[in-house]
C-alpha cells in the first residue's frame, strides 16, 4: 500500500483543537507511565462522583480481571443528564431524524431528564430494581435511548438486542442473561418498510416464561397481538409516572450493560461493561477523537443495538453535554443522498459512519453528495471494519471536500471505546490506517511464538495493560472470558485481529485472524451460521468462510454437504437462506452457497478452513500444503465448482 499519501493536520483545526501533536505525545506518555496520576485527573475532569475513589486500577490478565475506581460511587444518568441542567437544560440533547424525511424532533436536556425519570419509575412500578436485567429490542427512536438511561438511573442492567435479529436470536439473549422485562415497539420503520418487532418479540417470549413485563412503544400503530397480563403500552404507563426519580448510587464496578457479540465458537457472548471506567472511556474518546466543541451537532449513524450506538450515540456524547443526532432510517432512503441532506438540515459538524455505507454511497455516484452543501461539516469518522484507501479518498475528497480530517477508529464491543484512532488536531493521516493508540492503550504485535515484536512488522494485535472501558466479564461465564481473550497469549488481552505496524508506528488492521466474519460491519461467527445451516434435515455438514466483497467488506460463503441421497436444488438453497434468517436474522444471509460433496479434512477430521477461504476468495495460486488431507481430490472438485470466479 502506498504511504506517499500523508494528510497533514489542518493548521486552523490544530490551533483550536483540544489535543495537538505535542499534547498528544506528552499525555500519551503520562497515561502509560503514570496511569494512576493520569486517570485520577481525567476521572475527575470528565465525571461527577458521588463519592470519590481511592483506588485507580487493579488488573490481572491471567484471571481476566480488571477493576477501575473500585471504591468510587456515581450514577451514569447524573453524569449524562442532571449535571447539564444547570446551564444546558433548554439546549438540545438529542436531535431525532425519522425514516421519513419530514419527520424530526429535538429533545432538550430538560425533556430528556423528564422522560428518563418517568420511564425509570414505570420500570420500578413493575418491580425492576438494581441488578435486574432488562432487554431492549427497539427501533432507532428516542425511547431506545430513554430505555437505556432509565435502566442506568435505577441500576438495572440493560441488554440491547439489535432490532434486525430474529425471534430465535432474541430468545437466546433474553434467556442467557435471564432478562425479566422486555422493552420494544409495535413496529420499526426503515427505508419506508415496517419491521414487526412486537410480532418477533411475541415469538421469542413464547420460550421466556420469566419475562413478566413487555413494555411496548406505539411507533406505527400497526396491528399487533396483546397479552393482557404481560404487555403494557408505553404511552399509558410512562406519562402517568412521577417525574422525580432519585439516581441509584452505583459502585464504579457495578454492571451498566450487557451486549452480546459473536466469537469464533459457540453462541454469542454477553460482554459485560461496568459503570465508572466505561463512562470515562466513552466520554473521553468522544471529546478527543471527534474534537467535540460545545454546541456542535454530532452524528453517529450506528444503531443502538451495537456498541457504537451505546458509546457514541448515547453515553459518550451525553456525558459531554453534546448534541447527538439519532437517525431512524437507512442511507439510501428516499435516495442515496439522504445522509448529506440530513447533514444540511441539522447543520451537522461531525459525522461518523461505517466503511460499508461509504462504499455503497460511493457506488451510487457523486451527484447525490454534490446536491448538498455540507459546509457545516468539520470532521468525518469511520468504524467497524478496515476502510480501503479508495473509499477513504472518496470520503475525504467528495464528502469532506478535502477539508475534513477522517478519524478511522479501531475498537471492539469488548473494548468499550476507541483504542487506535487519530486525534484530528494531532495526528497526520494515512488512508487505511487507524494510526496510533488512544491515551492509556498499550497495543503490541505478537509473533507466532507469542513474543512481542519491535518496530515495523505484522502480527497478532494484543493489548498489554488494562484500560478503563474494557470488558469485565462474559455474563454468567467468566471462564469463557478468560478462554476467549486471555488464554491465547497469556498476560495479554487478545483482540482477534491481525495488524501491521509501519516505520512511523502507525497501525494497519489486516482483519480478523479467527473464525469471525465482518459483513457490512456486522460481526458474526462462522460457527453460528454453520449451526443454523446444520439444522436443515437434508444437510450433513456445512463450513462457512468469508470472502472479499466490494460493498460488504466480507461476504458469507457456505460450503454445504448434503445427506446421502439428497439432491441439490435452488429450492433447497432458498430453504437454507431462510434457516439463517430464522436462526440469526437477515444480516446472516448467505451470499454464496456451494454444494460440496466433500470438505477438505485432515486425517483427524479437522476441516482445513485455510483452503476453503482461498477457494472462496478465488485465490488458487497458493493453496499451501494439501498433502496432509485425508482425501486431496476434494480440493479439485471444490475448485472446479467454485462460485466466485
Ligand atoms: C471488530 C469489532 C467497534 C465498533 C463496531 C464493531 C473490526 C472495527 C475497525 C477499524 C479495521 C475494524 C475489527 C474488530 N473493526 N473497527 N477502524 N478498522 N477493523 O464492533 O462488532 O465488536 O467488531 O470490527 O475486526 O475486531 P464489533
JSON list of N, CA and C in Angstrom, two decimals, residues 553-614:
[
{"chain": "A", "resi": 553, "resn": "UNK", "atom": "N", "xyz": [-17.50, -5.58, 2.43]},
{"chain": "A", "resi": 553, "resn": "UNK", "atom": "CA", "xyz": [-16.22, -5.90, 3.06]},
{"chain": "A", "resi": 553, "resn": "UNK", "atom": "C", "xyz": [-15.98, -7.39, 2.98]},
{"chain": "A", "resi": 554, "resn": "UNK", "atom": "N", "xyz": [-16.82, -8.16, 3.67]},
{"chain": "A", "resi": 554, "resn": "UNK", "atom": "CA", "xyz": [-16.79, -9.61, 3.53]},
{"chain": "A", "resi": 554, "resn": "UNK", "atom": "C", "xyz": [-18.18, -10.11, 3.18]},
{"chain": "A", "resi": 555, "resn": "UNK", "atom": "N", "xyz": [-18.23, -11.12, 2.34]},
{"chain": "A", "resi": 555, "resn": "UNK", "atom": "CA", "xyz": [-19.48, -11.82, 2.06]},
{"chain": "A", "resi": 555, "resn": "UNK", "atom": "C", "xyz": [-19.44, -13.18, 2.74]},
{"chain": "A", "resi": 556, "resn": "UNK", "atom": "N", "xyz": [-20.62, -13.82, 2.83]},
{"chain": "A", "resi": 556, "resn": "UNK", "atom": "CA", "xyz": [-20.72, -15.12, 3.50]},
{"chain": "A", "resi": 556, "resn": "UNK", "atom": "C", "xyz": [-20.73, -16.23, 2.45]},
{"chain": "A", "resi": 557, "resn": "UNK", "atom": "N", "xyz": [-19.73, -17.08, 2.50]},
{"chain": "A", "resi": 557, "resn": "UNK", "atom": "CA", "xyz": [-19.58, -18.16, 1.53]},
{"chain": "A", "resi": 557, "resn": "UNK", "atom": "C", "xyz": [-19.78, -19.47, 2.26]},
{"chain": "A", "resi": 558, "resn": "UNK", "atom": "N", "xyz": [-20.78, -20.26, 1.83]},
{"chain": "A", "resi": 558, "resn": "UNK", "atom": "CA", "xyz": [-21.10, -21.51, 2.54]},
{"chain": "A", "resi": 558, "resn": "UNK", "atom": "C", "xyz": [-20.82, -22.72, 1.65]},
{"chain": "A", "resi": 559, "resn": "UNK", "atom": "N", "xyz": [-20.11, -23.67, 2.21]},
{"chain": "A", "resi": 559, "resn": "UNK", "atom": "CA", "xyz": [-19.93, -24.96, 1.55]},
{"chain": "A", "resi": 559, "resn": "UNK", "atom": "C", "xyz": [-20.87, -25.94, 2.26]},
{"chain": "A", "resi": 560, "resn": "UNK", "atom": "N", "xyz": [-21.75, -26.57, 1.50]},
{"chain": "A", "resi": 560, "resn": "UNK", "atom": "CA", "xyz": [-22.74, -27.43, 2.14]},
{"chain": "A", "resi": 560, "resn": "UNK", "atom": "C", "xyz": [-22.67, -28.85, 1.58]},
{"chain": "A", "resi": 561, "resn": "UNK", "atom": "N", "xyz": [-22.53, -29.82, 2.47]},
{"chain": "A", "resi": 561, "resn": "UNK", "atom": "CA", "xyz": [-22.57, -31.23, 2.09]},
{"chain": "A", "resi": 561, "resn": "UNK", "atom": "C", "xyz": [-23.94, -31.78, 2.47]},
{"chain": "A", "resi": 562, "resn": "UNK", "atom": "N", "xyz": [-24.61, -32.40, 1.50]},
{"chain": "A", "resi": 562, "resn": "UNK", "atom": "CA", "xyz": [-25.96, -32.91, 1.78]},
{"chain": "A", "resi": 562, "resn": "UNK", "atom": "C", "xyz": [-25.90, -34.35, 2.29]},
{"chain": "A", "resi": 563, "resn": "UNK", "atom": "N", "xyz": [-26.97, -34.75, 2.95]},
{"chain": "A", "resi": 563, "resn": "UNK", "atom": "CA", "xyz": [-27.11, -36.14, 3.39]},
{"chain": "A", "resi": 563, "resn": "UNK", "atom": "C", "xyz": [-27.10, -37.05, 2.16]},
{"chain": "A", "resi": 564, "resn": "UNK", "atom": "N", "xyz": [-26.66, -38.29, 2.35]},
{"chain": "A", "resi": 564, "resn": "UNK", "atom": "CA", "xyz": [-26.68, -39.26, 1.25]},
{"chain": "A", "resi": 564, "resn": "UNK", "atom": "C", "xyz": [-28.07, -39.33, 0.64]},
{"chain": "A", "resi": 565, "resn": "UNK", "atom": "N", "xyz": [-28.11, -39.30, -0.67]},
{"chain": "A", "resi": 565, "resn": "UNK", "atom": "CA", "xyz": [-29.40, -39.46, -1.35]},
{"chain": "A", "resi": 565, "resn": "UNK", "atom": "C", "xyz": [-30.15, -38.15, -1.56]},
{"chain": "A", "resi": 566, "resn": "UNK", "atom": "N", "xyz": [-29.70, -37.03, -0.95]},
{"chain": "A", "resi": 566, "resn": "UNK", "atom": "CA", "xyz": [-30.38, -35.75, -1.16]},
{"chain": "A", "resi": 566, "resn": "UNK", "atom": "C", "xyz": [-29.78, -35.05, -2.37]},
{"chain": "A", "resi": 567, "resn": "UNK", "atom": "N", "xyz": [-30.63, -34.37, -3.14]},
{"chain": "A", "resi": 567, "resn": "UNK", "atom": "CA", "xyz": [-30.14, -33.70, -4.34]},
{"chain": "A", "resi": 567, "resn": "UNK", "atom": "C", "xyz": [-30.16, -32.19, -4.16]},
{"chain": "A", "resi": 568, "resn": "UNK", "atom": "N", "xyz": [-29.12, -31.50, -4.64]},
{"chain": "A", "resi": 568, "resn": "UNK", "atom": "CA", "xyz": [-29.10, -30.04, -4.58]},
{"chain": "A", "resi": 568, "resn": "UNK", "atom": "C", "xyz": [-30.21, -29.44, -5.44]},
{"chain": "A", "resi": 569, "resn": "UNK", "atom": "N", "xyz": [-30.74, -28.31, -5.02]},
{"chain": "A", "resi": 569, "resn": "UNK", "atom": "CA", "xyz": [-31.73, -27.61, -5.85]},
{"chain": "A", "resi": 569, "resn": "UNK", "atom": "C", "xyz": [-31.77, -26.14, -5.43]},
{"chain": "A", "resi": 570, "resn": "UNK", "atom": "N", "xyz": [-32.31, -25.30, -6.30]},
{"chain": "A", "resi": 570, "resn": "UNK", "atom": "CA", "xyz": [-32.44, -23.88, -5.94]},
{"chain": "A", "resi": 570, "resn": "UNK", "atom": "C", "xyz": [-33.42, -23.71, -4.79]},
{"chain": "A", "resi": 571, "resn": "UNK", "atom": "N", "xyz": [-34.42, -24.59, -4.79]},
{"chain": "A", "resi": 571, "resn": "UNK", "atom": "CA", "xyz": [-35.40, -24.58, -3.71]},
{"chain": "A", "resi": 571, "resn": "UNK", "atom": "C", "xyz": [-34.71, -24.78, -2.35]},
{"chain": "A", "resi": 572, "resn": "UNK", "atom": "N", "xyz": [-33.80, -25.75, -2.33]},
{"chain": "A", "resi": 572, "resn": "UNK", "atom": "CA", "xyz": [-33.07, -26.07, -1.11]},
{"chain": "A", "resi": 572, "resn": "UNK", "atom": "C", "xyz": [-32.19, -24.89, -0.68]},
{"chain": "A", "resi": 573, "resn": "UNK", "atom": "N", "xyz": [-31.59, -24.23, -1.67]},
{"chain": "A", "resi": 573, "resn": "UNK", "atom": "CA", "xyz": [-30.79, -23.04, -1.33]},
{"chain": "A", "resi": 573, "resn": "UNK", "atom": "C", "xyz": [-31.65, -22.01, -0.61]},
{"chain": "A", "resi": 574, "resn": "UNK", "atom": "N", "xyz": [-32.85, -21.81, -1.14]},
{"chain": "A", "resi": 574, "resn": "UNK", "atom": "CA", "xyz": [-33.75, -20.84, -0.52]},
{"chain": "A", "resi": 574, "resn": "UNK", "atom": "C", "xyz": [-34.09, -21.24, 0.92]},
{"chain": "A", "resi": 575, "resn": "UNK", "atom": "N", "xyz": [-34.28, -22.54, 1.11]},
{"chain": "A", "resi": 575, "resn": "UNK", "atom": "CA", "xyz": [-34.59, -23.01, 2.46]},
{"chain": "A", "resi": 575, "resn": "UNK", "atom": "C", "xyz": [-33.42, -22.77, 3.41]},
{"chain": "A", "resi": 576, "resn": "UNK", "atom": "N", "xyz": [-32.21, -22.91, 2.88]},
{"chain": "A", "resi": 576, "resn": "UNK", "atom": "CA", "xyz": [-31.03, -22.69, 3.73]},
{"chain": "A", "resi": 576, "resn": "UNK", "atom": "C", "xyz": [-30.89, -21.22, 4.10]},
{"chain": "A", "resi": 577, "resn": "UNK", "atom": "N", "xyz": [-31.17, -20.36, 3.12]},
{"chain": "A", "resi": 577, "resn": "UNK", "atom": "CA", "xyz": [-31.14, -18.92, 3.41]},
{"chain": "A", "resi": 577, "resn": "UNK", "atom": "C", "xyz": [-32.19, -18.60, 4.48]},
{"chain": "A", "resi": 578, "resn": "UNK", "atom": "N", "xyz": [-33.36, -19.19, 4.33]},
{"chain": "A", "resi": 578, "resn": "UNK", "atom": "CA", "xyz": [-34.44, -18.95, 5.30]},
{"chain": "A", "resi": 578, "resn": "UNK", "atom": "C", "xyz": [-34.04, -19.44, 6.70]},
{"chain": "A", "resi": 579, "resn": "UNK", "atom": "N", "xyz": [-33.29, -20.50, 6.73]},
{"chain": "A", "resi": 579, "resn": "UNK", "atom": "CA", "xyz": [-32.82, -21.07, 8.00]},
{"chain": "A", "resi": 579, "resn": "UNK", "atom": "C", "xyz": [-31.93, -20.06, 8.75]},
{"chain": "A", "resi": 580, "resn": "UNK", "atom": "N", "xyz": [-31.04, -19.43, 8.01]},
{"chain": "A", "resi": 580, "resn": "UNK", "atom": "CA", "xyz": [-30.12, -18.44, 8.62]},
{"chain": "A", "resi": 580, "resn": "UNK", "atom": "C", "xyz": [-30.92, -17.23, 9.09]},
{"chain": "A", "resi": 581, "resn": "UNK", "atom": "N", "xyz": [-31.90, -16.85, 8.27]},
{"chain": "A", "resi": 581, "resn": "UNK", "atom": "CA", "xyz": [-32.77, -15.74, 8.61]},
{"chain": "A", "resi": 581, "resn": "UNK", "atom": "C", "xyz": [-33.51, -16.02, 9.91]},
{"chain": "A", "resi": 582, "resn": "UNK", "atom": "N", "xyz": [-33.99, -17.23, 10.03]},
{"chain": "A", "resi": 582, "resn": "UNK", "atom": "CA", "xyz": [-34.78, -17.62, 11.20]},
{"chain": "A", "resi": 582, "resn": "UNK", "atom": "C", "xyz": [-33.91, -17.71, 12.44]},
{"chain": "A", "resi": 583, "resn": "UNK", "atom": "N", "xyz": [-32.74, -18.31, 12.31]},
{"chain": "A", "resi": 583, "resn": "UNK", "atom": "CA", "xyz": [-31.90, -18.54, 13.48]},
{"chain": "A", "resi": 583, "resn": "UNK", "atom": "C", "xyz": [-31.18, -17.27, 13.92]},
{"chain": "A", "resi": 584, "resn": "UNK", "atom": "N", "xyz": [-30.77, -16.45, 12.98]},
{"chain": "A", "resi": 584, "resn": "UNK", "atom": "CA", "xyz": [-29.95, -15.28, 13.34]},
{"chain": "A", "resi": 584, "resn": "UNK", "atom": "C", "xyz": [-30.65, -13.98, 12.93]},
{"chain": "A", "resi": 585, "resn": "UNK", "atom": "N", "xyz": [-30.96, -13.85, 11.65]},
{"chain": "A", "resi": 585, "resn": "UNK", "atom": "CA", "xyz": [-31.60, -12.63, 11.15]},
{"chain": "A", "resi": 585, "resn": "UNK", "atom": "C", "xyz": [-31.09, -12.35, 9.75]},
{"chain": "A", "resi": 586, "resn": "UNK", "atom": "N", "xyz": [-31.68, -11.35, 9.10]},
{"chain": "A", "resi": 586, "resn": "UNK", "atom": "CA", "xyz": [-31.31, -11.05, 7.70]},
{"chain": "A", "resi": 586, "resn": "UNK", "atom": "C", "xyz": [-29.82, -10.73, 7.51]},
{"chain": "A", "resi": 587, "resn": "UNK", "atom": "N", "xyz": [-29.14, -10.25, 8.57]},
{"chain": "A", "resi": 587, "resn": "UNK", "atom": "CA", "xyz": [-27.73, -9.92, 8.39]},
{"chain": "A", "resi": 587, "resn": "UNK", "atom": "C", "xyz": [-26.88, -11.16, 8.14]},
{"chain": "A", "resi": 588, "resn": "UNK", "atom": "N", "xyz": [-27.42, -12.34, 8.44]},
{"chain": "A", "resi": 588, "resn": "UNK", "atom": "CA", "xyz": [-26.64, -13.57, 8.27]},
{"chain": "A", "resi": 588, "resn": "UNK", "atom": "C", "xyz": [-26.98, -14.27, 6.95]},
{"chain": "A", "resi": 589, "resn": "UNK", "atom": "N", "xyz": [-27.54, -13.55, 6.01]},
{"chain": "A", "resi": 589, "resn": "UNK", "atom": "CA", "xyz": [-27.96, -14.16, 4.74]},
{"chain": "A", "resi": 589, "resn": "UNK", "atom": "C", "xyz": [-26.72, -14.62, 3.94]},
{"chain": "A", "resi": 590, "resn": "UNK", "atom": "N", "xyz": [-26.65, -15.92, 3.61]},
{"chain": "A", "resi": 590, "resn": "UNK", "atom": "CA", "xyz": [-25.51, -16.37, 2.82]},
{"chain": "A", "resi": 590, "resn": "UNK", "atom": "C", "xyz": [-25.48, -15.68, 1.46]},
{"chain": "A", "resi": 591, "resn": "UNK", "atom": "N", "xyz": [-24.29, -15.28, 1.02]},
{"chain": "A", "resi": 591, "resn": "UNK", "atom": "CA", "xyz": [-24.17, -14.68, -0.31]},
{"chain": "A", "resi": 591, "resn": "UNK", "atom": "C", "xyz": [-24.01, -15.77, -1.36]},
{"chain": "A", "resi": 592, "resn": "UNK", "atom": "N", "xyz": [-23.21, -16.78, -1.05]},
{"chain": "A", "resi": 592, "resn": "UNK", "atom": "CA", "xyz": [-22.96, -17.86, -2.00]},
{"chain": "A", "resi": 592, "resn": "UNK", "atom": "C", "xyz": [-23.04, -19.19, -1.27]},
{"chain": "A", "resi": 593, "resn": "UNK", "atom": "N", "xyz": [-23.74, -20.15, -1.87]},
{"chain": "A", "resi": 593, "resn": "UNK", "atom": "CA", "xyz": [-23.82, -21.49, -1.31]},
{"chain": "A", "resi": 593, "resn": "UNK", "atom": "C", "xyz": [-23.29, -22.47, -2.36]},
{"chain": "A", "resi": 594, "resn": "UNK", "atom": "N", "xyz": [-22.21, -23.13, -2.04]},
{"chain": "A", "resi": 594, "resn": "UNK", "atom": "CA", "xyz": [-21.64, -24.12, -2.97]},
{"chain": "A", "resi": 594, "resn": "UNK", "atom": "C", "xyz": [-21.94, -25.52, -2.44]},
{"chain": "A", "resi": 595, "resn": "UNK", "atom": "N", "xyz": [-22.49, -26.37, -3.30]},
{"chain": "A", "resi": 595, "resn": "UNK", "atom": "CA", "xyz": [-22.71, -27.77, -2.90]},
{"chain": "A", "resi": 595, "resn": "UNK", "atom": "C", "xyz": [-21.37, -28.47, -2.90]},
{"chain": "A", "resi": 596, "resn": "UNK", "atom": "N", "xyz": [-21.04, -29.07, -1.80]},
{"chain": "A", "resi": 596, "resn": "UNK", "atom": "CA", "xyz": [-19.72, -29.70, -1.68]},
{"chain": "A", "resi": 596, "resn": "UNK", "atom": "C", "xyz": [-19.87, -31.16, -1.29]},
{"chain": "A", "resi": 597, "resn": "UNK", "atom": "N", "xyz": [-19.67, -32.06, -2.24]},
{"chain": "A", "resi": 597, "resn": "UNK", "atom": "CA", "xyz": [-19.79, -33.48, -1.91]},
{"chain": "A", "resi": 597, "resn": "UNK", "atom": "C", "xyz": [-18.82, -33.88, -0.80]},
{"chain": "A", "resi": 598, "resn": "UNK", "atom": "N", "xyz": [-17.71, -33.17, -0.69]},
{"chain": "A", "resi": 598, "resn": "UNK", "atom": "CA", "xyz": [-16.77, -33.45, 0.40]},
{"chain": "A", "resi": 598, "resn": "UNK", "atom": "C", "xyz": [-16.06, -32.18, 0.81]},
{"chain": "A", "resi": 599, "resn": "UNK", "atom": "N", "xyz": [-15.62, -32.12, 2.06]},
{"chain": "A", "resi": 599, "resn": "UNK", "atom": "CA", "xyz": [-14.88, -30.95, 2.54]},
{"chain": "A", "resi": 599, "resn": "UNK", "atom": "C", "xyz": [-13.44, -31.37, 2.80]},
{"chain": "A", "resi": 600, "resn": "UNK", "atom": "N", "xyz": [-12.50, -30.45, 2.62]},
{"chain": "A", "resi": 600, "resn": "UNK", "atom": "CA", "xyz": [-11.09, -30.81, 2.85]},
{"chain": "A", "resi": 600, "resn": "UNK", "atom": "C", "xyz": [-10.82, -31.00, 4.34]},
{"chain": "A", "resi": 601, "resn": "UNK", "atom": "N", "xyz": [-10.48, -32.22, 4.72]},
{"chain": "A", "resi": 601, "resn": "UNK", "atom": "CA", "xyz": [-10.25, -32.51, 6.14]},
{"chain": "A", "resi": 601, "resn": "UNK", "atom": "C", "xyz": [-8.90, -33.18, 6.35]},
{"chain": "A", "resi": 602, "resn": "UNK", "atom": "N", "xyz": [-8.35, -32.92, 7.53]},
{"chain": "A", "resi": 602, "resn": "UNK", "atom": "CA", "xyz": [-7.13, -33.64, 7.88]},
{"chain": "A", "resi": 602, "resn": "UNK", "atom": "C", "xyz": [-7.52, -35.07, 8.25]},
{"chain": "A", "resi": 603, "resn": "UNK", "atom": "N", "xyz": [-6.53, -35.92, 8.44]},
{"chain": "A", "resi": 603, "resn": "UNK", "atom": "CA", "xyz": [-6.85, -37.32, 8.76]},
{"chain": "A", "resi": 603, "resn": "UNK", "atom": "C", "xyz": [-7.54, -37.42, 10.11]},
{"chain": "A", "resi": 604, "resn": "UNK", "atom": "N", "xyz": [-7.34, -36.40, 10.95]},
{"chain": "A", "resi": 604, "resn": "UNK", "atom": "CA", "xyz": [-8.04, -36.45, 12.24]},
{"chain": "A", "resi": 604, "resn": "UNK", "atom": "C", "xyz": [-9.43, -35.82, 12.15]},
{"chain": "A", "resi": 605, "resn": "UNK", "atom": "N", "xyz": [-9.83, -35.40, 10.94]},
{"chain": "A", "resi": 605, "resn": "UNK", "atom": "CA", "xyz": [-11.20, -34.95, 10.76]},
{"chain": "A", "resi": 605, "resn": "UNK", "atom": "C", "xyz": [-11.41, -33.45, 10.89]},
{"chain": "A", "resi": 606, "resn": "UNK", "atom": "N", "xyz": [-10.32, -32.68, 11.00]},
{"chain": "A", "resi": 606, "resn": "UNK", "atom": "CA", "xyz": [-10.46, -31.24, 11.16]},
{"chain": "A", "resi": 606, "resn": "UNK", "atom": "C", "xyz": [-10.59, -30.58, 9.77]},
{"chain": "A", "resi": 607, "resn": "UNK", "atom": "N", "xyz": [-11.60, -29.72, 9.63]},
{"chain": "A", "resi": 607, "resn": "UNK", "atom": "CA", "xyz": [-11.78, -29.04, 8.35]},
{"chain": "A", "resi": 607, "resn": "UNK", "atom": "C", "xyz": [-10.64, -28.04, 8.15]},
{"chain": "A", "resi": 608, "resn": "UNK", "atom": "N", "xyz": [-10.01, -28.07, 6.97]},
{"chain": "A", "resi": 608, "resn": "UNK", "atom": "CA", "xyz": [-8.94, -27.10, 6.70]},
{"chain": "A", "resi": 608, "resn": "UNK", "atom": "C", "xyz": [-9.52, -25.83, 6.09]},
{"chain": "A", "resi": 609, "resn": "UNK", "atom": "N", "xyz": [-9.85, -24.92, 6.96]},
{"chain": "A", "resi": 609, "resn": "UNK", "atom": "CA", "xyz": [-10.53, -23.69, 6.54]},
{"chain": "A", "resi": 609, "resn": "UNK", "atom": "C", "xyz": [-9.65, -22.82, 5.66]},
{"chain": "A", "resi": 610, "resn": "UNK", "atom": "N", "xyz": [-8.35, -22.90, 5.89]},
{"chain": "A", "resi": 610, "resn": "UNK", "atom": "CA", "xyz": [-7.42, -22.12, 5.08]},
{"chain": "A", "resi": 610, "resn": "UNK", "atom": "C", "xyz": [-7.69, -22.36, 3.60]},
{"chain": "A", "resi": 611, "resn": "UNK", "atom": "N", "xyz": [-7.90, -23.62, 3.24]},
{"chain": "A", "resi": 611, "resn": "UNK", "atom": "CA", "xyz": [-8.15, -23.97, 1.84]},
{"chain": "A", "resi": 611, "resn": "UNK", "atom": "C", "xyz": [-9.52, -23.44, 1.39]},
{"chain": "A", "resi": 612, "resn": "UNK", "atom": "N", "xyz": [-10.50, -23.58, 2.25]},
{"chain": "A", "resi": 612, "resn": "UNK", "atom": "CA", "xyz": [-11.84, -23.10, 1.90]},
{"chain": "A", "resi": 612, "resn": "UNK", "atom": "C", "xyz": [-11.85, -21.58, 1.69]},
{"chain": "A", "resi": 613, "resn": "UNK", "atom": "N", "xyz": [-11.08, -20.87, 2.52]},
{"chain": "A", "resi": 613, "resn": "UNK", "atom": "CA", "xyz": [-11.01, -19.41, 2.37]},
{"chain": "A", "resi": 613, "resn": "UNK", "atom": "C", "xyz": [-10.39, -19.03, 1.03]},
{"chain": "A", "resi": 614, "resn": "UNK", "atom": "N", "xyz": [-9.32, -19.75, 0.66]},
{"chain": "A", "resi": 614, "resn": "UNK", "atom": "CA", "xyz": [-8.63, -19.45, -0.59]},
{"chain": "A", "resi": 614, "resn": "UNK", "atom": "C", "xyz": [-9.54, -19.71, -1.78]}
]
